[in-house]
Short mmCIF file of C-alpha atoms and ligand atoms in Angstrom, two decimals:
data_model
loop_
_atom_site.label_atom_id
_atom_site.label_comp_id
_atom_site.label_asym_id
_atom_site.label_seq_id
_atom_site.Cartn_x
_atom_site.Cartn_y
_atom_site.Cartn_z
CA MET A 1 0.00 0.00 0.00
CA LEU A 2 1.18 3.48 -0.79
CA SER A 3 2.11 5.44 2.26
CA MET A 4 0.54 8.87 2.75
CA LYS A 5 4.01 10.38 2.32
CA ARG A 6 4.41 8.76 -1.11
CA ILE A 7 0.96 9.89 -2.21
CA ILE A 8 1.83 13.43 -1.21
CA VAL A 9 5.17 13.26 -3.02
CA VAL A 10 3.57 11.94 -6.24
CA PHE A 11 0.82 14.55 -6.08
CA CYS A 12 3.35 17.28 -5.51
CA LEU A 13 5.61 16.16 -8.34
CA LEU A 14 2.61 16.15 -10.68
CA PHE A 15 1.61 19.58 -9.46
CA ALA A 16 5.17 20.86 -9.80
CA SER A 17 5.49 19.59 -13.36
CA VAL A 18 2.18 21.15 -14.39
CA TYR A 19 3.12 24.35 -12.64
CA SER A 20 6.52 24.46 -14.27
CA ASP A 21 5.10 23.74 -17.72
CA GLN A 22 2.76 26.66 -17.42
CA ASP A 23 5.14 29.03 -15.79
CA PRO A 24 8.71 27.89 -16.37
CA PHE A 25 11.50 29.58 -14.51
CA TYR A 26 14.73 30.02 -16.39
CA LEU A 27 18.13 29.80 -14.76
CA GLY A 28 21.12 30.33 -16.99
CA SER A 29 24.51 31.65 -17.88
CA THR A 30 26.62 32.91 -20.73
CA LEU A 31 27.61 30.04 -23.01
CA TYR A 32 30.83 30.11 -25.02
CA ALA A 33 30.83 27.51 -27.79
CA PRO A 34 34.58 26.69 -27.84
CA TYR A 35 34.58 25.84 -24.10
CA MET A 36 31.43 23.76 -24.47
CA THR A 37 33.16 21.47 -26.93
CA SER A 38 36.71 21.67 -25.51
CA PRO A 39 38.24 18.28 -24.57
CA THR A 40 40.40 20.04 -21.97
CA GLU A 41 37.39 21.44 -20.10
CA PRO A 42 34.82 18.67 -19.88
CA LEU A 43 33.32 20.19 -16.75
CA TYR A 44 32.24 23.31 -18.61
CA SER A 45 29.61 21.48 -20.65
CA LEU A 46 28.75 19.17 -17.77
CA VAL A 47 27.85 22.08 -15.51
CA MET A 48 26.09 23.97 -18.30
CA GLN A 49 23.91 20.97 -19.11
CA ARG A 50 23.25 20.01 -15.50
CA GLU A 51 22.42 23.45 -14.13
CA PHE A 52 20.90 25.66 -16.78
CA ASN A 53 17.90 25.83 -19.09
CA ILE A 54 18.74 29.16 -20.73
CA ALA A 55 21.92 30.59 -22.25
CA VAL A 56 23.15 33.93 -23.55
CA ALA A 57 26.06 34.79 -25.83
CA GLU A 58 28.52 37.00 -23.96
CA ASN A 59 29.63 38.88 -27.10
CA GLU A 60 28.77 36.93 -30.24
CA MET A 61 25.27 38.30 -30.86
CA LYS A 62 26.25 41.92 -30.32
CA PHE A 63 26.34 44.30 -33.30
CA SER A 64 30.03 43.75 -34.05
CA GLY A 65 29.57 40.02 -33.42
CA VAL A 66 27.17 39.49 -36.33
CA HIS A 67 27.50 42.66 -38.40
CA GLY A 68 31.14 43.64 -38.06
CA GLY A 69 32.33 43.32 -41.64
CA GLY A 70 30.38 46.09 -43.39
CA GLN A 71 26.95 47.58 -43.86
CA THR A 72 25.61 44.73 -45.98
CA ILE A 73 27.70 41.93 -44.47
CA TYR A 74 26.22 39.71 -41.77
CA ASP A 75 28.14 36.76 -40.33
CA PHE A 76 26.19 34.61 -37.88
CA SER A 77 28.71 31.77 -37.68
CA ARG A 78 30.01 32.36 -34.13
CA ALA A 79 26.60 33.29 -32.74
CA ASP A 80 24.96 30.33 -34.45
CA ALA A 81 27.48 27.93 -32.94
CA ILE A 82 26.08 28.98 -29.54
CA ALA A 83 22.47 28.85 -30.72
CA THR A 84 22.98 25.33 -32.06
CA LEU A 85 24.51 24.12 -28.80
CA ALA A 86 21.72 25.69 -26.78
CA MET A 87 19.12 24.05 -29.02
CA GLN A 88 20.85 20.67 -28.83
CA ASN A 89 20.88 20.89 -25.04
CA GLY A 90 17.21 21.82 -24.77
CA MET A 91 17.92 25.35 -23.60
CA LYS A 92 16.26 28.63 -24.48
CA MET A 93 18.35 31.71 -25.17
CA ARG A 94 18.25 35.40 -24.41
CA GLY A 95 19.29 37.45 -27.43
CA HIS A 96 21.89 40.00 -26.33
CA THR A 97 21.88 42.68 -27.69
CA LEU A 98 20.62 44.60 -30.74
CA VAL A 99 21.28 48.26 -29.89
CA TRP A 100 24.12 49.32 -27.61
CA HIS A 101 26.79 52.02 -27.51
CA HIS A 102 29.55 49.39 -27.31
CA ALA A 103 30.43 46.65 -29.82
CA ILE A 104 30.05 49.16 -32.66
CA PRO A 105 32.27 48.12 -35.61
CA SER A 106 34.62 50.64 -37.22
CA TRP A 107 32.68 50.69 -40.51
CA LEU A 108 29.81 52.15 -38.46
CA SER A 109 31.67 54.41 -36.04
CA GLN A 110 33.82 55.89 -38.80
CA GLY A 111 31.18 55.92 -41.54
CA ASN A 112 30.03 59.49 -40.93
CA TYR A 113 26.43 58.45 -41.52
CA THR A 114 23.58 60.94 -41.45
CA SER A 115 20.76 60.75 -38.97
CA VAL A 116 18.49 59.18 -41.59
CA GLN A 117 21.11 56.65 -42.70
CA LEU A 118 21.72 55.61 -39.10
CA ALA A 119 18.01 54.96 -38.68
CA GLN A 120 18.08 52.78 -41.81
CA ILE A 121 21.11 50.87 -40.50
CA LEU A 122 19.40 50.31 -37.14
CA VAL A 123 16.18 49.07 -38.77
CA ASP A 124 18.07 46.75 -41.13
CA HIS A 125 20.20 45.35 -38.30
CA ILE A 126 17.32 44.65 -35.93
CA THR A 127 15.12 43.15 -38.63
CA THR A 128 17.85 40.95 -40.09
CA VAL A 129 19.10 39.61 -36.77
CA ILE A 130 15.71 38.94 -35.20
CA GLN A 131 14.39 37.25 -38.34
CA HIS A 132 17.54 35.17 -38.76
CA TYR A 133 16.87 33.60 -35.36
CA SER A 134 13.10 33.33 -35.59
CA GLN A 135 13.44 31.57 -38.96
CA LYS A 136 16.49 29.38 -38.35
CA TYR A 137 15.83 28.52 -34.68
CA PRO A 138 12.06 28.93 -34.13
CA GLY A 139 11.21 29.33 -30.44
CA LEU A 140 14.82 29.31 -29.28
CA ILE A 141 15.09 32.97 -28.33
CA LEU A 142 12.81 33.73 -25.44
CA ALA A 143 13.62 37.42 -25.31
CA TRP A 144 15.77 40.01 -27.01
CA ASP A 145 17.61 42.76 -25.20
CA VAL A 146 16.50 45.17 -27.90
CA VAL A 147 18.24 48.14 -26.29
CA ASN A 148 21.04 47.96 -23.75
CA GLU A 149 22.10 50.67 -21.27
CA ALA A 150 20.54 53.65 -23.11
CA TYR A 151 19.34 55.46 -20.01
CA ASN A 152 22.54 55.13 -18.00
CA VAL A 153 24.76 56.13 -20.89
CA GLU A 154 22.73 59.25 -21.62
CA ARG A 155 22.66 60.05 -17.90
CA GLY A 156 26.46 59.73 -17.74
CA TYR A 157 26.82 61.97 -20.77
CA LEU A 158 24.50 64.65 -19.40
CA ASN A 159 26.21 64.60 -15.99
CA GLU A 160 29.56 65.01 -17.67
CA GLN A 161 28.33 67.93 -19.77
CA ALA A 162 26.97 69.63 -16.67
CA ALA A 163 30.28 69.12 -14.85
CA LEU A 164 32.24 70.57 -17.78
CA ILE A 165 30.02 73.65 -17.92
CA ALA A 166 30.30 74.12 -14.14
CA ALA A 167 34.09 73.92 -14.45
CA GLY A 168 34.06 76.54 -17.21
CA LYS A 169 35.23 74.03 -19.83
CA ASP A 170 33.90 73.65 -23.36
CA PRO A 171 31.39 70.76 -23.30
CA THR A 172 31.58 70.37 -27.08
CA ASP A 173 35.34 69.96 -27.27
CA PRO A 174 36.04 66.25 -27.91
CA ALA A 175 39.24 66.59 -25.86
CA ASN A 176 37.12 67.28 -22.76
CA ILE A 177 34.56 64.54 -23.29
CA LYS A 178 35.21 61.15 -21.73
CA SER A 179 31.79 59.59 -22.31
CA PRO A 180 30.44 60.69 -25.69
CA ARG A 181 26.87 59.95 -26.59
CA THR A 182 26.00 56.68 -28.21
CA ILE A 183 26.17 56.83 -32.00
CA TRP A 184 22.43 56.00 -32.11
CA SER A 185 21.48 59.24 -30.33
CA LYS A 186 21.83 61.08 -33.64
CA ILE A 187 18.72 59.33 -34.95
CA GLY A 188 15.90 61.87 -35.29
CA GLN A 189 18.22 64.87 -35.19
CA PHE A 190 17.92 65.79 -38.89
CA ASP A 191 15.46 64.97 -41.63
CA ALA A 192 16.43 63.49 -45.01
CA ALA A 193 17.17 66.97 -46.36
CA GLY A 194 19.55 67.65 -43.46
CA ASN A 195 17.27 70.08 -41.64
CA PRO A 196 17.18 69.90 -37.82
CA ILE A 197 14.05 68.30 -36.35
CA SER A 198 12.82 70.42 -33.45
CA THR A 199 11.38 67.51 -31.48
CA TRP A 200 14.66 65.56 -31.49
CA ASP A 201 14.97 63.44 -28.34
CA PRO A 202 18.49 61.95 -28.39
CA LEU A 203 17.63 59.33 -25.80
CA ARG A 204 14.14 58.20 -26.75
CA ASP A 205 13.95 58.55 -30.54
CA TYR A 206 16.25 55.64 -31.27
CA VAL A 207 14.85 53.55 -28.45
CA ARG A 208 11.30 53.95 -29.76
CA LEU A 209 12.42 53.10 -33.29
CA ALA A 210 14.32 50.04 -32.06
CA PHE A 211 11.38 48.53 -30.16
CA ARG A 212 8.85 49.23 -32.91
CA THR A 213 11.17 47.67 -35.47
CA ALA A 214 11.75 44.63 -33.27
CA ARG A 215 8.01 44.11 -32.81
CA ALA A 216 7.45 44.29 -36.55
CA ALA A 217 10.26 41.80 -37.14
CA ASP A 218 8.77 39.18 -34.81
CA PRO A 219 5.43 39.67 -33.06
CA ASN A 220 6.01 36.73 -30.71
CA VAL A 221 9.44 37.14 -29.17
CA LYS A 222 9.62 39.11 -25.90
CA LEU A 223 11.25 42.51 -26.18
CA PHE A 224 13.36 43.69 -23.25
CA TYR A 225 15.04 46.90 -22.18
CA ASN A 226 18.25 45.99 -20.29
CA ASP A 227 20.33 48.24 -18.03
CA TYR A 228 22.69 48.37 -15.03
CA SER A 229 22.62 50.16 -11.65
CA ASN A 230 19.10 48.88 -11.35
CA GLU A 231 19.14 46.78 -8.19
CA GLY A 232 17.75 48.48 -5.13
CA ILE A 233 16.11 51.88 -4.88
CA SER A 234 18.45 54.76 -5.75
CA THR A 235 18.38 57.97 -7.76
CA GLY A 236 19.74 56.09 -10.76
CA SER A 237 17.36 53.15 -10.51
CA THR A 238 14.40 55.50 -10.08
CA GLY A 239 15.49 57.42 -13.18
CA ASN A 240 15.72 54.12 -15.03
CA TYR A 241 12.24 53.16 -13.83
CA ASN A 242 10.74 56.51 -14.89
CA PHE A 243 12.40 56.20 -18.30
CA VAL A 244 10.89 52.73 -18.89
CA LYS A 245 7.54 53.75 -17.43
CA GLY A 246 7.38 56.70 -19.81
CA LEU A 247 8.04 54.51 -22.84
CA VAL A 248 5.49 51.91 -21.75
CA GLY A 249 2.98 54.71 -21.14
CA GLU A 250 3.30 55.98 -24.66
CA GLY A 251 2.75 52.50 -26.10
CA VAL A 252 6.31 51.53 -27.07
CA PRO A 253 6.22 47.71 -27.32
CA ILE A 254 8.36 46.72 -24.31
CA ASP A 255 7.52 43.36 -22.72
CA GLY A 256 10.12 43.24 -20.04
CA VAL A 257 12.98 44.79 -18.24
CA GLY A 258 16.40 43.22 -17.86
CA MET A 259 18.35 44.08 -14.75
CA GLN A 260 22.02 43.35 -15.17
CA TYR A 261 23.01 42.94 -11.51
CA HIS A 262 26.77 43.31 -11.80
CA LEU A 263 27.09 43.65 -8.04
CA LEU A 264 30.06 44.90 -6.05
CA LEU A 265 31.16 44.21 -2.50
CA ASN A 266 34.19 46.25 -1.49
CA LYS A 267 33.73 45.34 2.14
CA PRO A 268 31.46 42.90 3.98
CA THR A 269 29.03 45.60 5.14
CA ASP A 270 28.26 46.49 1.52
CA VAL A 271 25.84 43.58 1.74
CA ASN A 272 23.41 46.21 3.08
CA ASN A 273 23.22 47.76 -0.38
CA TYR A 274 21.51 44.60 -1.57
CA SER A 275 18.96 43.88 1.14
CA GLN A 276 15.91 41.88 0.15
CA SER A 277 13.61 44.80 0.91
CA THR A 278 15.33 47.27 -1.42
CA LEU A 279 15.69 44.68 -4.21
CA LEU A 280 12.05 43.68 -3.83
CA SER A 281 10.75 47.26 -3.95
CA ASN A 282 12.50 47.84 -7.25
CA LEU A 283 11.26 44.57 -8.79
CA GLN A 284 7.74 45.24 -7.63
CA ARG A 285 7.46 48.66 -9.22
CA TYR A 286 8.42 47.21 -12.60
CA ALA A 287 6.03 44.29 -12.11
CA ALA A 288 3.29 46.84 -11.42
CA LEU A 289 3.86 48.23 -14.92
CA GLY A 290 2.87 44.80 -16.25
CA LEU A 291 6.42 43.99 -17.34
CA ASP A 292 8.31 40.71 -17.10
CA ILE A 293 11.60 40.92 -15.25
CA HIS A 294 14.81 39.04 -16.01
CA ILE A 295 17.94 39.31 -13.92
CA THR A 296 20.24 39.13 -16.88
CA GLU A 297 23.93 39.35 -15.93
CA LEU A 298 24.35 38.43 -12.29
CA ASP A 299 27.81 38.41 -10.78
CA VAL A 300 28.97 39.58 -7.37
CA ARG A 301 32.55 40.75 -7.51
CA ILE A 302 34.74 40.96 -4.43
CA PRO A 303 38.35 42.04 -3.92
CA THR A 304 40.78 39.20 -4.57
CA SER A 305 44.38 38.78 -3.56
CA ASP A 306 45.41 37.47 -6.97
CA ALA A 307 45.21 39.15 -10.36
CA THR A 308 43.44 36.12 -11.84
CA GLY A 309 40.47 36.87 -9.56
CA PHE A 310 40.35 33.43 -7.93
CA ILE A 311 41.28 34.06 -4.26
CA PRO A 312 38.88 36.15 -2.15
CA THR A 313 40.80 38.39 0.23
CA THR A 314 38.83 37.45 3.36
CA PRO A 315 36.30 34.78 4.39
CA ASP A 316 34.02 37.63 5.52
CA LEU A 317 33.74 38.85 1.96
CA LEU A 318 32.81 35.39 0.75
CA ALA A 319 30.17 35.18 3.47
CA ALA A 320 28.76 38.56 2.48
CA GLN A 321 28.72 37.48 -1.14
CA THR A 322 26.84 34.32 -0.19
CA GLN A 323 24.22 36.47 1.50
CA VAL A 324 23.88 38.61 -1.61
CA PHE A 325 23.35 35.55 -3.83
CA ALA A 326 20.68 34.42 -1.35
CA ASN A 327 18.96 37.82 -1.39
CA VAL A 328 18.91 38.08 -5.16
CA ALA A 329 17.54 34.59 -5.69
CA ALA A 330 14.93 34.87 -2.96
CA THR A 331 13.76 38.26 -4.19
CA CYS A 332 13.35 37.06 -7.75
CA ALA A 333 11.68 33.87 -6.55
CA GLN A 334 9.14 35.85 -4.54
CA THR A 335 8.20 38.04 -7.49
CA PRO A 336 6.00 36.21 -10.03
CA ALA A 337 7.03 38.66 -12.78
CA CYS A 338 10.69 37.68 -12.32
CA LYS A 339 10.93 34.79 -14.76
CA ALA A 340 14.63 34.32 -15.43
CA LEU A 341 17.95 34.70 -13.70
CA LEU A 342 21.18 34.45 -15.66
CA CYS A 343 24.75 34.65 -14.40
CA TRP A 344 27.30 36.49 -16.50
CA GLY A 345 29.58 33.46 -16.60
CA PHE A 346 29.34 30.71 -14.03
CA THR A 347 32.98 29.85 -13.26
CA TYR A 348 35.81 32.04 -11.93
CA ALA A 349 37.85 30.59 -14.79
CA HIS A 350 35.80 32.33 -17.47
CA SER A 351 34.44 35.53 -16.01
CA TRP A 352 34.82 39.00 -17.49
CA ILE A 353 35.46 40.50 -14.04
CA PRO A 354 39.25 40.05 -13.49
CA ALA A 355 40.00 41.40 -16.96
CA SER A 356 37.71 44.40 -16.49
CA PHE A 357 38.17 45.23 -12.79
CA ALA A 358 41.74 44.76 -11.56
CA PHE A 359 42.01 42.66 -8.39
CA PHE A 360 38.30 41.88 -8.33
CA GLY A 361 36.85 38.49 -9.11
CA ALA A 362 35.47 35.32 -7.48
CA ALA A 363 32.15 36.67 -8.74
CA THR A 364 30.41 33.55 -10.04
CA PRO A 365 28.62 30.61 -8.39
CA PHE A 366 31.32 28.07 -9.35
CA ASP A 367 35.04 28.44 -8.68
CA GLN A 368 37.89 28.00 -11.17
CA ASN A 369 37.71 24.19 -10.74
CA TYR A 370 33.95 24.13 -11.36
CA VAL A 371 33.31 23.44 -7.67
CA PRO A 372 30.11 25.09 -6.41
CA THR A 373 30.81 28.00 -4.05
CA PRO A 374 28.71 28.81 -0.98
CA GLY A 375 27.08 31.43 -3.22
CA TYR A 376 25.83 28.64 -5.47
CA LEU A 377 24.09 26.90 -2.59
CA ALA A 378 22.57 30.19 -1.45
CA LEU A 379 21.31 30.85 -4.97
CA GLN A 380 19.72 27.42 -5.23
CA LYS A 381 18.16 27.70 -1.80
CA GLY A 382 16.74 31.13 -2.59
CA LEU A 383 15.21 29.86 -5.81
CA LEU A 384 13.44 27.05 -3.97
CA LEU A 385 10.97 29.66 -2.76
CA ARG A 386 9.67 29.71 -6.33
CA LYS A 387 8.83 26.04 -6.30
CA LYS A 388 5.51 26.07 -4.61
CA CYS A 389 5.44 22.47 -3.67
CA CYS A 390 7.55 19.72 -2.22
CA PHE A 391 11.12 20.90 -2.47
C1 XIL B 401 30.99 42.39 -21.62
C2 XIL B 401 31.67 41.08 -21.91
O1 XIL B 401 31.54 40.26 -20.79
C3 XIL B 401 33.13 41.31 -22.23
O2 XIL B 401 33.72 40.10 -22.65
C4 XIL B 401 33.27 42.36 -23.32
O3 XIL B 401 34.64 42.64 -23.50
C5 XIL B 401 32.53 43.63 -22.97
O4 XIL B 401 31.17 43.30 -22.69
N1 XIL B 401 26.97 44.79 -19.65
C6 XIL B 401 26.55 44.11 -20.75
C7 XIL B 401 27.41 43.05 -21.32
O5 XIL B 401 25.40 44.29 -21.19
O6 XIL B 401 27.23 42.92 -22.71
C8 XIL B 401 28.86 43.29 -21.01
O7 XIL B 401 29.60 42.18 -21.48
C9 XIL B 401 29.05 43.51 -19.53
C10 XIL B 401 28.27 44.71 -19.06
#
């Protein structure tokens, strides 16, 4: 006879499978094709396959990744190698990213294109890339980061201009400008005859065009706006929220917001910057706009004593980092609109952090030997809150 415990377990497993079919949660990481197939790193593919049901290309789907050779030249070979592996392993993908101020190839940055030509290039790029994936890999791409970091880049530019003016320096002199505007901001500045357009909005015009183009290219794929400094509640994150809210309010087709979550702990007490309450408040205000939320690029960097970024300086930092992984996972798990969480690399061995932030690292849930860190366990435990039954 079946014991009551077994009956409950079977019922719960059935319930969990139905629940997960209807409302899958995606946990993922960047996937780099050469490591996935490398005989010297068998653990890379083992961990990828065992842990994750969604992948993202760290660089290969960016503008220069697929459209680096010239205005009419697209090369999907490196990006498709990742898409094929994801497909073969039963994973979904996030498409990252169509419009960004980085990964701009020289043919574009040095092309001296007019405002109208730039708009044509943007429309052609978005349409070609989205349709390539919807036709060649139907259903693979769950969501596109249509626009990446627009708000924060414009904010940085405007702050810098204000500082230059306050210091009595020329804000138009390229020698003074450290953070020039994205190339895309020129869209909408002039009409085809070269006359200035009085309503030019250097931040929103290209963003609106990008989302409308993406929707026309594929009515089914989810369209996301992705940005950083968007964790708890701060001046920057509130500006980001108001920016997205404004676009949604005017009917721009945005389905979701991506929050990068490149987190930083300089000292153990910095854990307070990422409390569950502040993270939750930010997620909830986006959810209230009717948007899906993906945490798109999670890593938690801490000071390391080695330049390779493998050795955390103190156990206290590792403990604080573990708490942050727990907070992030639990907050996402408690928010029904939060439907995916992706790490920006999963092993210390292949993380962008040490190369980008000197003497920081140990930022991922697996160490350089593919051993789960305490942060991994905290992440998994936090996500269990999402599973409504039996775990
Ligand atoms: C980073 C990659 O990890 C690096 O390899 C590359 O050199 C620069 O870009 N926000 C983003 C990502 O949206 O695309 C960035 O990826 C990290 C910050």
